[in-house]
PDB file of N, CA and C in Angstrom:
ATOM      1  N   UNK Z1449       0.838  -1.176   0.000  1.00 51.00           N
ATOM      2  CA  UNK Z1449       0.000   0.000   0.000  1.00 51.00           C
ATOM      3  C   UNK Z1449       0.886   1.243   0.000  1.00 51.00           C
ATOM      4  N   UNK Z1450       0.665   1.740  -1.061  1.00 63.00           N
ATOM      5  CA  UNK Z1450       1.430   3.341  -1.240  1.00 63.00           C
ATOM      6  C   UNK Z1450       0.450   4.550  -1.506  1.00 63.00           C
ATOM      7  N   UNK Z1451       0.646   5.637  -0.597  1.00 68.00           N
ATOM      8  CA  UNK Z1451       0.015   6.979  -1.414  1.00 68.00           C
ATOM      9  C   UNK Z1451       0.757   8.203  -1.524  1.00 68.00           C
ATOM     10  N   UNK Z1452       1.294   8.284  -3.066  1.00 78.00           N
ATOM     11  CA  UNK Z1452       1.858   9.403  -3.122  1.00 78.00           C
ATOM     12  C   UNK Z1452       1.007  10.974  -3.214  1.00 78.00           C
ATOM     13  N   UNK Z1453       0.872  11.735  -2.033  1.00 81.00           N
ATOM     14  CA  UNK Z1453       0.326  12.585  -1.630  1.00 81.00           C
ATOM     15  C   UNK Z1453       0.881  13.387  -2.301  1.00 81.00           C
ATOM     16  N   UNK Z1454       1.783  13.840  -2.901  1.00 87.00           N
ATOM     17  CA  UNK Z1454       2.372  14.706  -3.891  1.00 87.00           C
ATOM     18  C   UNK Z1454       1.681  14.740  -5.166  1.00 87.00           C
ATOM     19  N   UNK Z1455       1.846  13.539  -5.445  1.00 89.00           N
ATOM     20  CA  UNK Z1455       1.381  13.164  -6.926  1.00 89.00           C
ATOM     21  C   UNK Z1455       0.000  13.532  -7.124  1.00 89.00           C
ATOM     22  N   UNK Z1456      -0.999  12.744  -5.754  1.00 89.00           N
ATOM     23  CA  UNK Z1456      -2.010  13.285  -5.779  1.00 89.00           C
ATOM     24  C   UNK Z1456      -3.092  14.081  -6.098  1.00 89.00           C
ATOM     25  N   UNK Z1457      -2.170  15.235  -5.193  1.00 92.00           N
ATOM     26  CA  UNK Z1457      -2.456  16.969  -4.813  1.00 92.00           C
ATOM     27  C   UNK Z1457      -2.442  17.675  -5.845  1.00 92.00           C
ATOM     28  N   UNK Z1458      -1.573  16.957  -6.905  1.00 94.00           N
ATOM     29  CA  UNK Z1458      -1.149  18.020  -8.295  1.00 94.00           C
ATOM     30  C   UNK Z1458      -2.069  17.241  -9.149  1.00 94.00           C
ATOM     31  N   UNK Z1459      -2.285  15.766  -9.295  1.00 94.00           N
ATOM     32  CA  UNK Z1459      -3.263  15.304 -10.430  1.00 94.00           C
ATOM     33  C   UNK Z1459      -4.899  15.518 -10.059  1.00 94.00           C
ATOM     34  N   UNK Z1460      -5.260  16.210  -8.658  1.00 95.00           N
ATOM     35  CA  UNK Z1460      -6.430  16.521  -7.920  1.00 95.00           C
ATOM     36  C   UNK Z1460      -6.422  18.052  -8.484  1.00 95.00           C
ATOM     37  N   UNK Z1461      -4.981  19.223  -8.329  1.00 96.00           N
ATOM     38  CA  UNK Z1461      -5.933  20.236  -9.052  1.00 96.00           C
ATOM     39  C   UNK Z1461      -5.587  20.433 -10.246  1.00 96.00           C
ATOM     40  N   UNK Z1462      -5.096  19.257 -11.326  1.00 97.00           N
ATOM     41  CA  UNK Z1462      -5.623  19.303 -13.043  1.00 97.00           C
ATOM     42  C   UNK Z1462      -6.962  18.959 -12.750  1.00 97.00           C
ATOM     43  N   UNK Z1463      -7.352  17.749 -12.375  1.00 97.00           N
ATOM     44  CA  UNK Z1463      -8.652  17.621 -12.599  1.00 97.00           C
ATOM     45  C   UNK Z1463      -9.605  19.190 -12.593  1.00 97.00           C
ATOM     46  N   UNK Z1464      -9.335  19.774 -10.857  1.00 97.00           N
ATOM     47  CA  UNK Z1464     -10.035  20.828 -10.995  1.00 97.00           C
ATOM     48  C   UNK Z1464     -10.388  21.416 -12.126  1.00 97.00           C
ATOM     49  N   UNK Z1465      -8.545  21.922 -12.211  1.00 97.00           N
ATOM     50  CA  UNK Z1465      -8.398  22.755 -13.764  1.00 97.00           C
ATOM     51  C   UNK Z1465      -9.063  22.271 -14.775  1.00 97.00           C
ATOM     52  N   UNK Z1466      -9.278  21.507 -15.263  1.00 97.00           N
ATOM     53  CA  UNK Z1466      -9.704  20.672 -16.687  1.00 97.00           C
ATOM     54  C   UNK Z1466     -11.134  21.014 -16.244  1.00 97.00           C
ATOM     55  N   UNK Z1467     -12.090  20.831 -15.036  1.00 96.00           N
ATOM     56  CA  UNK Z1467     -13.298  20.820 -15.161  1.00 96.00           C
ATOM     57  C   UNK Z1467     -13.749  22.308 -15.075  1.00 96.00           C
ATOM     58  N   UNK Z1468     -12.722  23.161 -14.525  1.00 95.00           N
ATOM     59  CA  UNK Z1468     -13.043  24.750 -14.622  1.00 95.00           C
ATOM     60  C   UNK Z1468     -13.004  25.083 -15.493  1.00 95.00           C
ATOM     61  N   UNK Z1469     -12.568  24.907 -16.765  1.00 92.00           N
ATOM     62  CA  UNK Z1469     -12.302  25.143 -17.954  1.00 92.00           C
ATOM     63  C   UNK Z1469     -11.706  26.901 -17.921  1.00 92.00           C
ATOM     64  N   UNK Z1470     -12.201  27.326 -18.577  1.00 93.00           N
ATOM     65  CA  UNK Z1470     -12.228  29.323 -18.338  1.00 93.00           C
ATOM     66  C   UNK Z1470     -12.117  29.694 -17.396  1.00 93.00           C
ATOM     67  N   UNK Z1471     -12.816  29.245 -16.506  1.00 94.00           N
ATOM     68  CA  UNK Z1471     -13.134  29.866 -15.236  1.00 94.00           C
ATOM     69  C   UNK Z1471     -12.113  29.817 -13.978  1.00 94.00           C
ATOM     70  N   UNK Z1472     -11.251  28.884 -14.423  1.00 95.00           N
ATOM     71  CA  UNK Z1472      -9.695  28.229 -13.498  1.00 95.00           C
ATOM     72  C   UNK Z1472      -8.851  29.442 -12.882  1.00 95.00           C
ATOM     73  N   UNK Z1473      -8.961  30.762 -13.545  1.00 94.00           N
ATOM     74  CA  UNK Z1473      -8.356  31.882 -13.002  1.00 94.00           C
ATOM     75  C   UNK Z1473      -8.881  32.710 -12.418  1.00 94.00           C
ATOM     76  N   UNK Z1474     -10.425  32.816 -11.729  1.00 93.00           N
ATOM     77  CA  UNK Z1474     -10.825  32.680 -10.813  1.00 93.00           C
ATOM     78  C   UNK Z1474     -10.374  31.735  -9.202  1.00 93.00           C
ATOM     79  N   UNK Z1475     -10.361  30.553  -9.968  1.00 95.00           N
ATOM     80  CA  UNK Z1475     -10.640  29.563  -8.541  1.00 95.00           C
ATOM     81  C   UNK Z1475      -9.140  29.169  -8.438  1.00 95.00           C
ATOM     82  N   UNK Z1476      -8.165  29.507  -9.492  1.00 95.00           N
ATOM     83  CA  UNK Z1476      -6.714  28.725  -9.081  1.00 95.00           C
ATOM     84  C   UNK Z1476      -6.109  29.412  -7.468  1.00 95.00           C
ATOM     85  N   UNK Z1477      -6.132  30.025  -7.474  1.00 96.00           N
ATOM     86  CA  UNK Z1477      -5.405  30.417  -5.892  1.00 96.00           C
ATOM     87  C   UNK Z1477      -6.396  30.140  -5.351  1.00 96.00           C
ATOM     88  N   UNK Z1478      -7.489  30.443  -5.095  1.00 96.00           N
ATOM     89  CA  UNK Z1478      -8.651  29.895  -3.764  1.00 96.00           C
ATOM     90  C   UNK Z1478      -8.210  28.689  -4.273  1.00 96.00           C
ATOM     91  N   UNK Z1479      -8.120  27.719  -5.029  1.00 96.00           N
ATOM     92  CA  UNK Z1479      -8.477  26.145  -4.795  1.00 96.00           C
ATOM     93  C   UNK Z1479      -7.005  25.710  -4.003  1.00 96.00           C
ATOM     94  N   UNK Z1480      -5.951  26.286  -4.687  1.00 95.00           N
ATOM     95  CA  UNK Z1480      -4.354  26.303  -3.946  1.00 95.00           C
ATOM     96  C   UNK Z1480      -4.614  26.677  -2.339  1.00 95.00           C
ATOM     97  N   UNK Z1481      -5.159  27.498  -1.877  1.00 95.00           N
ATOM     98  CA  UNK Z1481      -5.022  27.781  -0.450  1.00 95.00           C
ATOM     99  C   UNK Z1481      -5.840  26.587   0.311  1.00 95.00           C
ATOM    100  N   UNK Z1482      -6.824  26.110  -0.700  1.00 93.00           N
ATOM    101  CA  UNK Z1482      -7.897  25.010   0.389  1.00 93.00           C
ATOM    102  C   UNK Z1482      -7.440  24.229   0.155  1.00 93.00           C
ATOM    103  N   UNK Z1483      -6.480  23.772  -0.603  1.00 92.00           N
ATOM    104  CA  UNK Z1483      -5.613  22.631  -0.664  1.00 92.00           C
ATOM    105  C   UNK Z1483      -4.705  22.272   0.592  1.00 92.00           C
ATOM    106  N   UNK Z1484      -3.507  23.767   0.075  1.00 92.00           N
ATOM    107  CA  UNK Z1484      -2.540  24.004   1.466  1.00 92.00           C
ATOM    108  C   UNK Z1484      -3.421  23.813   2.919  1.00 92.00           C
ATOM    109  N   UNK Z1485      -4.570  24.013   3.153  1.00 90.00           N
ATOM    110  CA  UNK Z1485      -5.321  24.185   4.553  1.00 90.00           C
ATOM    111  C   UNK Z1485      -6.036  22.257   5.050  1.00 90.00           C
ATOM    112  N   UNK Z1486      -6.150  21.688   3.742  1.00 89.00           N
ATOM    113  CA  UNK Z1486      -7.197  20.553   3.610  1.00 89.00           C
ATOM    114  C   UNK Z1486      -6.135  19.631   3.573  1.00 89.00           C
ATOM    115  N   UNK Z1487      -4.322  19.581   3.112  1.00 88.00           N
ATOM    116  CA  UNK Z1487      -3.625  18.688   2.938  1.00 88.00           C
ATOM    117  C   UNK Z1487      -3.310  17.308   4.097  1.00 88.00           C
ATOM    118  N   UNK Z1488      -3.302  18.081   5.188  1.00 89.00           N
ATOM    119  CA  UNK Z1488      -2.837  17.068   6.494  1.00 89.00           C
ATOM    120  C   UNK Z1488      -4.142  16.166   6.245  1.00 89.00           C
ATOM    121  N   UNK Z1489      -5.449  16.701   6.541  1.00 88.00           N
ATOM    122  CA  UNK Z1489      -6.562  16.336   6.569  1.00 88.00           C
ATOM    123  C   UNK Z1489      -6.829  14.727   5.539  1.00 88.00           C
ATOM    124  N   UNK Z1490      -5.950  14.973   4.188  1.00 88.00           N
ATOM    125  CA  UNK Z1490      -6.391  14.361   3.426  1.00 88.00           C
ATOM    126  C   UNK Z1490      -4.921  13.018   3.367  1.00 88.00           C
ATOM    127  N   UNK Z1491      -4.420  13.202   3.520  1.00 87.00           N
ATOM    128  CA  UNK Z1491      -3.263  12.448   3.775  1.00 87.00           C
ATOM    129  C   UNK Z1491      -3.289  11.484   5.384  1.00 87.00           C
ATOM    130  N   UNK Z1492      -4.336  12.325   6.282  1.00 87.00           N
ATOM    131  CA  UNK Z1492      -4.872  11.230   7.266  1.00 87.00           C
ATOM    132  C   UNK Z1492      -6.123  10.340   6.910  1.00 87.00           C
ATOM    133  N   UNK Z1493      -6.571  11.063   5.902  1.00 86.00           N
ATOM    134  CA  UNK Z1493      -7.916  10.086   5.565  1.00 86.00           C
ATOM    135  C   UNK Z1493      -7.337   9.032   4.503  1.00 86.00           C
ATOM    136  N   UNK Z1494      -6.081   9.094   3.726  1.00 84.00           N
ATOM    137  CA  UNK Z1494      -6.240   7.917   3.457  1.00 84.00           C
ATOM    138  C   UNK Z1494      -5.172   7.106   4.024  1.00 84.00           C
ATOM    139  N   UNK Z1495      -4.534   7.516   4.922  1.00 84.00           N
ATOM    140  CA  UNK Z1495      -2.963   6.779   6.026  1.00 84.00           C
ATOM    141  C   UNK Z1495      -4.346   5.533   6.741  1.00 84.00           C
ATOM    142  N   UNK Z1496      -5.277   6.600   7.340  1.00 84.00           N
ATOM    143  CA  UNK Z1496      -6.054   5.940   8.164  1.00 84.00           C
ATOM    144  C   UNK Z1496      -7.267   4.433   7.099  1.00 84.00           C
ATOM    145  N   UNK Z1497      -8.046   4.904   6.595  1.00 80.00           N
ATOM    146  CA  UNK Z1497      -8.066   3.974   5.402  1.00 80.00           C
ATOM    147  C   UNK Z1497      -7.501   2.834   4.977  1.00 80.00           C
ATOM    148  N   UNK Z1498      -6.311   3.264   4.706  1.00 79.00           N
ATOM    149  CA  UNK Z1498      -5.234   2.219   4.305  1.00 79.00           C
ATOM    150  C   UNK Z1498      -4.927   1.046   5.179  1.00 79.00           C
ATOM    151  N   UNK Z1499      -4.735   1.714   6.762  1.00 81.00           N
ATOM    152  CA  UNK Z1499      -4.339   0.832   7.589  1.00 81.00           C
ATOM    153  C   UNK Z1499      -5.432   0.365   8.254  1.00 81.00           C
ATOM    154  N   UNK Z1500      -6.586   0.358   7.304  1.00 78.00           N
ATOM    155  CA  UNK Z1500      -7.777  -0.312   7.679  1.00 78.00           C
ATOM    156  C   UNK Z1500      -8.192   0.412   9.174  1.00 78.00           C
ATOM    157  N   UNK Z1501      -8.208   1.221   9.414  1.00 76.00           N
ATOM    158  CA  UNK Z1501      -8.861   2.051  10.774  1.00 76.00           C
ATOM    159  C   UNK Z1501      -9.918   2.599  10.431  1.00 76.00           C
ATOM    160  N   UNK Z1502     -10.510   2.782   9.506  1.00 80.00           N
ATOM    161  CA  UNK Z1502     -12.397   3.595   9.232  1.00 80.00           C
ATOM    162  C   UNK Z1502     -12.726   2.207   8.234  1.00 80.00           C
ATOM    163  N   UNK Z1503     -13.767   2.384   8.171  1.00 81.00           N
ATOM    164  CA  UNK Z1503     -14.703   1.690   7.189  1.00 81.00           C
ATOM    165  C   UNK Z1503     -14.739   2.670   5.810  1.00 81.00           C
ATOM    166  N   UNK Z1504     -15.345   2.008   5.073  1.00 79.00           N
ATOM    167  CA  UNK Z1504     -15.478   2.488   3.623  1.00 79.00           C
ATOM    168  C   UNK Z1504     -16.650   4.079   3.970  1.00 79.00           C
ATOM    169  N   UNK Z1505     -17.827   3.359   4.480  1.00 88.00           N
ATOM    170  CA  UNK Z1505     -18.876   4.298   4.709  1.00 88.00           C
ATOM    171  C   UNK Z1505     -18.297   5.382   5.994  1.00 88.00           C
ATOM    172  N   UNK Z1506     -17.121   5.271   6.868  1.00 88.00           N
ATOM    173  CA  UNK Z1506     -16.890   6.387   7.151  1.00 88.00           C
ATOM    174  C   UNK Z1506     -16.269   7.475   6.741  1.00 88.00           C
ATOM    175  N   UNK Z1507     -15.392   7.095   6.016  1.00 83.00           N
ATOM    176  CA  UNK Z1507     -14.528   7.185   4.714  1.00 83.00           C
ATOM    177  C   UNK Z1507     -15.440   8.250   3.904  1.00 83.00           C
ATOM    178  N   UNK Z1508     -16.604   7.499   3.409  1.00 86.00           N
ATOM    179  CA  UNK Z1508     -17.264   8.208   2.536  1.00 86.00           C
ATOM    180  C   UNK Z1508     -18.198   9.668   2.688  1.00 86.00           C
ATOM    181  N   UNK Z1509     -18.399   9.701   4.750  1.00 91.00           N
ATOM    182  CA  UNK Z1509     -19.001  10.470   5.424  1.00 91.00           C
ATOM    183  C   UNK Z1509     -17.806  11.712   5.760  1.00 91.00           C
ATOM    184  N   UNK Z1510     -16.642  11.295   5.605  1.00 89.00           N
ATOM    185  CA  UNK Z1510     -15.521  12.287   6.045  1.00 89.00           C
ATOM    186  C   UNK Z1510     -15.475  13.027   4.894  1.00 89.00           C
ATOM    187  N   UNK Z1511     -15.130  12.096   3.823  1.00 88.00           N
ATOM    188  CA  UNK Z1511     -15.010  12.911   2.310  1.00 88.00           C
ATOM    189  C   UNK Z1511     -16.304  13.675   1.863  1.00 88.00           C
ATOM    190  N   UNK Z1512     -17.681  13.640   2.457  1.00 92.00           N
ATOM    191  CA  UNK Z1512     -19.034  14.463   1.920  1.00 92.00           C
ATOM    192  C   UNK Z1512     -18.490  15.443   2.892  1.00 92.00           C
ATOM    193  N   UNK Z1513     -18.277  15.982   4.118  1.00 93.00           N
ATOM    194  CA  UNK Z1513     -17.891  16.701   4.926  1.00 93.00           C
ATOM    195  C   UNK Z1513     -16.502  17.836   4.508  1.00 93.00           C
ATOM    196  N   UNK Z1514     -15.705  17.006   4.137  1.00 91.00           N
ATOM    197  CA  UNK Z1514     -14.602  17.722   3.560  1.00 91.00           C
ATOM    198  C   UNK Z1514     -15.055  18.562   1.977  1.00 91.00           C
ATOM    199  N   UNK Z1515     -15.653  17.712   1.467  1.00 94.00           N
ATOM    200  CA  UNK Z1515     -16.351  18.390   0.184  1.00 94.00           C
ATOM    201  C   UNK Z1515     -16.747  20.137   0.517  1.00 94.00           C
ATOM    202  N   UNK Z1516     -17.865  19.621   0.927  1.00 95.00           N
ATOM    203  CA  UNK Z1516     -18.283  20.883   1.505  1.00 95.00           C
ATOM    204  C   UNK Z1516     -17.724  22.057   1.926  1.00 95.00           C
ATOM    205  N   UNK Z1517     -16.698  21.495   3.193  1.00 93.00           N
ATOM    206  CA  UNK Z1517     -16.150  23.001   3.396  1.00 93.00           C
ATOM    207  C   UNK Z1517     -14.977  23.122   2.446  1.00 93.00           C
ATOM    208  N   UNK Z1518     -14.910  22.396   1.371  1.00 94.00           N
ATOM    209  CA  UNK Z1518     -13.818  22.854   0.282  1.00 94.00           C
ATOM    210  C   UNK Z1518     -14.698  23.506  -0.566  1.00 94.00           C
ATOM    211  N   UNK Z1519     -15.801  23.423  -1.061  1.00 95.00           N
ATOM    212  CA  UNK Z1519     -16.625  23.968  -1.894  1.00 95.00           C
ATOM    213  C   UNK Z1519     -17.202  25.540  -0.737  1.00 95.00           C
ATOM    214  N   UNK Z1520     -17.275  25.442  -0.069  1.00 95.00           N
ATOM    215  CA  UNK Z1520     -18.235  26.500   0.934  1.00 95.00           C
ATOM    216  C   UNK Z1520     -16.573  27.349   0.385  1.00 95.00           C
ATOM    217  N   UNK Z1521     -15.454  26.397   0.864  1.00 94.00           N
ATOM    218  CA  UNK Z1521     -14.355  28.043   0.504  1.00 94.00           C
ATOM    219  C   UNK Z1521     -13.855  28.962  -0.481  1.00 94.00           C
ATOM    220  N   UNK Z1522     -14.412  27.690  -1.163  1.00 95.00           N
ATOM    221  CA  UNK Z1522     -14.273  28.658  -3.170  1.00 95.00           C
ATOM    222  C   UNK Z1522     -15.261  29.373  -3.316  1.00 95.00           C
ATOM    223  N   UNK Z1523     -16.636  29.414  -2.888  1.00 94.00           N
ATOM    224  CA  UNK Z1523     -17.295  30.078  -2.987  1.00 94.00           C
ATOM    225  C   UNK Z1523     -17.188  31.188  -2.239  1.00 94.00           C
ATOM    226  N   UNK Z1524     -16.735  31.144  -1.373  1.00 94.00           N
ATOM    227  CA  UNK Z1524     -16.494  32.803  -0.428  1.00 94.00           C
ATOM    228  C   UNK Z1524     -15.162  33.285  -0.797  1.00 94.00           C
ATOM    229  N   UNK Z1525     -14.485  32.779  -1.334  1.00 92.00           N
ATOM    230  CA  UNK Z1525     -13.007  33.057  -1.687  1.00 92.00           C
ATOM    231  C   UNK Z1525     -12.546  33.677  -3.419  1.00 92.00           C
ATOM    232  N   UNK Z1526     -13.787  33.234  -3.690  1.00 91.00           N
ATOM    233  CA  UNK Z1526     -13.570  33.444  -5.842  1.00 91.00           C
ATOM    234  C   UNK Z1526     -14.961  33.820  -6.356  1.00 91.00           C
ATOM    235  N   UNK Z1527     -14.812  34.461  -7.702  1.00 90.00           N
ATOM    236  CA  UNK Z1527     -15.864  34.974  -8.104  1.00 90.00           C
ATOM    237  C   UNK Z1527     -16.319  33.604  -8.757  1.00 90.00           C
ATOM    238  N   UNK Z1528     -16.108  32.327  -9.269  1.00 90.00           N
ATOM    239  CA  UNK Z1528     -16.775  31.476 -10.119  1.00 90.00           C
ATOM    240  C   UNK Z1528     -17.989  31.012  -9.834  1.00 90.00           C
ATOM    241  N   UNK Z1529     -18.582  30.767  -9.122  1.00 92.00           N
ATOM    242  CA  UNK Z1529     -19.778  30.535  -8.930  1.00 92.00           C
ATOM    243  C   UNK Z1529     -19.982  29.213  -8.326  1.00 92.00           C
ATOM    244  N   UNK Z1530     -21.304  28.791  -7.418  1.00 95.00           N
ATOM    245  CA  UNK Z1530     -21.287  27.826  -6.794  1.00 95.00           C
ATOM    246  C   UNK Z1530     -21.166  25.993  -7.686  1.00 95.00           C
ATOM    247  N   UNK Z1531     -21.984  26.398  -8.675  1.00 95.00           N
ATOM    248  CA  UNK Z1531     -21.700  25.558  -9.593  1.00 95.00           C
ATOM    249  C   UNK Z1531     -20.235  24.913 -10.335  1.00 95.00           C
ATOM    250  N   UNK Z1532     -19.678  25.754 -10.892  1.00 95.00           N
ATOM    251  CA  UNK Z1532     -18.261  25.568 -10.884  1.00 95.00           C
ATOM    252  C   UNK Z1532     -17.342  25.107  -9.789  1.00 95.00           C
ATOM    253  N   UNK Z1533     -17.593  26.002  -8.194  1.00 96.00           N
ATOM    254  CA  UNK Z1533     -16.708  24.877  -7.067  1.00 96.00           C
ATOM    255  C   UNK Z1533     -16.847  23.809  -7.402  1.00 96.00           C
ATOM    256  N   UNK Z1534     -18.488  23.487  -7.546  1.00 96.00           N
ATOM    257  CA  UNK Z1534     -18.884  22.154  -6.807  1.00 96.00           C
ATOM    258  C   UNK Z1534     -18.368  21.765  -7.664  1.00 96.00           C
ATOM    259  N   UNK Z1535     -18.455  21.888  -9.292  1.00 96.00           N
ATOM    260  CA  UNK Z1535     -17.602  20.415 -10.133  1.00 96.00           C
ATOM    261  C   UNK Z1535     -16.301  20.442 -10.206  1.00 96.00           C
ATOM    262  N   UNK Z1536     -15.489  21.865  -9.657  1.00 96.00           N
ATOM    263  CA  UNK Z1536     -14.015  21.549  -9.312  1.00 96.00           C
ATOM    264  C   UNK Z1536     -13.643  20.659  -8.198  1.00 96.00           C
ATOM    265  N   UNK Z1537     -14.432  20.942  -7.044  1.00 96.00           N
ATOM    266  CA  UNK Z1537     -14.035  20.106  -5.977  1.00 96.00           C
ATOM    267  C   UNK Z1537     -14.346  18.794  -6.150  1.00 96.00           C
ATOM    268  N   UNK Z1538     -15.552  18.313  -7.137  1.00 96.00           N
ATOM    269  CA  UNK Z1538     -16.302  16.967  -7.504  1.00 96.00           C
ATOM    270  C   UNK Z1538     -15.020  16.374  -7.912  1.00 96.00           C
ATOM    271  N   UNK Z1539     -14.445  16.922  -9.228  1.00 96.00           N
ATOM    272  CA  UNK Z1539     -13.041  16.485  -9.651  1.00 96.00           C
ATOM    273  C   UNK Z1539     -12.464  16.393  -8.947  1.00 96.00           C
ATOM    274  N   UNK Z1540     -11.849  16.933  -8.296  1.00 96.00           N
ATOM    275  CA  UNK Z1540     -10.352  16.702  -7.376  1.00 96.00           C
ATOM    276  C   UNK Z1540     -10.764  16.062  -6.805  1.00 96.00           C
ATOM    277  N   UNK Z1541     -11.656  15.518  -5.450  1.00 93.00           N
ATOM    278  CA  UNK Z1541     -12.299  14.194  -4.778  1.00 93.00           C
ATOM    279  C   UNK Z1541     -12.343  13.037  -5.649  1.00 93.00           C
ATOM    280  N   UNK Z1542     -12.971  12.800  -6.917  1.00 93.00           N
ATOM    281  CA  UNK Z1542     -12.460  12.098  -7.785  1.00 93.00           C
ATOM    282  C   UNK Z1542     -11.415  11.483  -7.735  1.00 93.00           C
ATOM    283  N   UNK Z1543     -10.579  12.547  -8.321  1.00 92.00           N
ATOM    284  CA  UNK Z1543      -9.240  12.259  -8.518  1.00 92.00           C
ATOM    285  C   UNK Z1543      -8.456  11.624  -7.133  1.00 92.00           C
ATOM    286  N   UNK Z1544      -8.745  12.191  -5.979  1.00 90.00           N
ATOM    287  CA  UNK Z1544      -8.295  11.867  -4.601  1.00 90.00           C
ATOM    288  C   UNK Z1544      -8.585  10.127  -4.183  1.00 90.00           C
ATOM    289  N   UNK Z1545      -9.821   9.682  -4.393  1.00 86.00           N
ATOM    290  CA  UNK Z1545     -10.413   8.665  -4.747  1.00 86.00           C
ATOM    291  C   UNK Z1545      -9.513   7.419  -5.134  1.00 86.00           C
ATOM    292  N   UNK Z1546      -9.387   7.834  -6.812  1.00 87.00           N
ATOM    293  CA  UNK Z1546      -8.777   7.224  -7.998  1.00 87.00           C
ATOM    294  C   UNK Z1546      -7.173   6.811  -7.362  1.00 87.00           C
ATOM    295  N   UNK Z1547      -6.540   7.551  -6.790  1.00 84.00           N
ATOM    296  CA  UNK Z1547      -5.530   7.786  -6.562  1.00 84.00           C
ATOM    297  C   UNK Z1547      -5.172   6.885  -5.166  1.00 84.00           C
ATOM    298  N   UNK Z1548      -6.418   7.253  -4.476  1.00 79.00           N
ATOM    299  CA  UNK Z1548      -6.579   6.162  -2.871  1.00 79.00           C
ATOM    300  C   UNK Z1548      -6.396   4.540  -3.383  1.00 79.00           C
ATOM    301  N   UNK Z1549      -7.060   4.610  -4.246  1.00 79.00           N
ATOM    302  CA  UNK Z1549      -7.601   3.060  -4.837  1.00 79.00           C
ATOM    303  C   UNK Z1549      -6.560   2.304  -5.664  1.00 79.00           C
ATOM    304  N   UNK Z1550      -5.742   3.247  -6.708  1.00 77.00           N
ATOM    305  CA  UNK Z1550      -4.198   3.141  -6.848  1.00 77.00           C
ATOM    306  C   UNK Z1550      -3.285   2.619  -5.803  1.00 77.00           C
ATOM    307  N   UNK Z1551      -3.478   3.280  -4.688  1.00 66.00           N
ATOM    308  CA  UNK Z1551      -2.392   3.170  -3.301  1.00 66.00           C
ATOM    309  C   UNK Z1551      -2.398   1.826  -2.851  1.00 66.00           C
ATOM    310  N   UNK Z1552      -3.702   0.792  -3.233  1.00 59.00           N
ATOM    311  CA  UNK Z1552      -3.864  -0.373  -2.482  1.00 59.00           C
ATOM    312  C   UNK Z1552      -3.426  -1.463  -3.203  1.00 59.00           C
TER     313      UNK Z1552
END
């Protein structure tokens, strides 16, 4: 079991990018700062995961939670609109996901 949290973090905000399309220069520094703020966070959710300490469905209750206040911060932080967070952050969780599931 490996997770490169580096690799991650950077293929989590292309995704963003790719799903912001235009709108990415708006949300690129807000999505960079909720990154820098959300990183420990996300690197314990899948350490913990990994070493089998949560269940899938808690797992899945941490990540709807984290969603949120990653989306609640682009929206108070950037002009793009609530719609756009949500499918930037949709992506990068995605991608965070994809990447967890890689690790195993």
């Amino acid at each position: 079991m490996a997770f490169n949290s580096g690799q991650a973090f950077k293929e989590m905000t292309e995704a963003a990018q790719a799903s912001a399309d235009e709108r990415w220069g708006a949300l690129e520094q807000p999505f960079a700062n909720v990154m820098e703020a959300q990183r420990d966070a996300l690197r314990e959710l899948a350490t913990e995961w990994f070493h089998q300490e949560m269940s899938d469905k808690v797992l899945d209750e941490r990540l709807k939670v984290l969603r949120e206040h990653f989306v609640e911060a682009l929206v108070v932080d950037s002009s793009a609109g609530r719609a756009v967070c949500d499918k930037a952050v949709q992506a990068a969780l995605n991608c965070f996901w994809e990447s967890s599931m890689a690790g195993l």
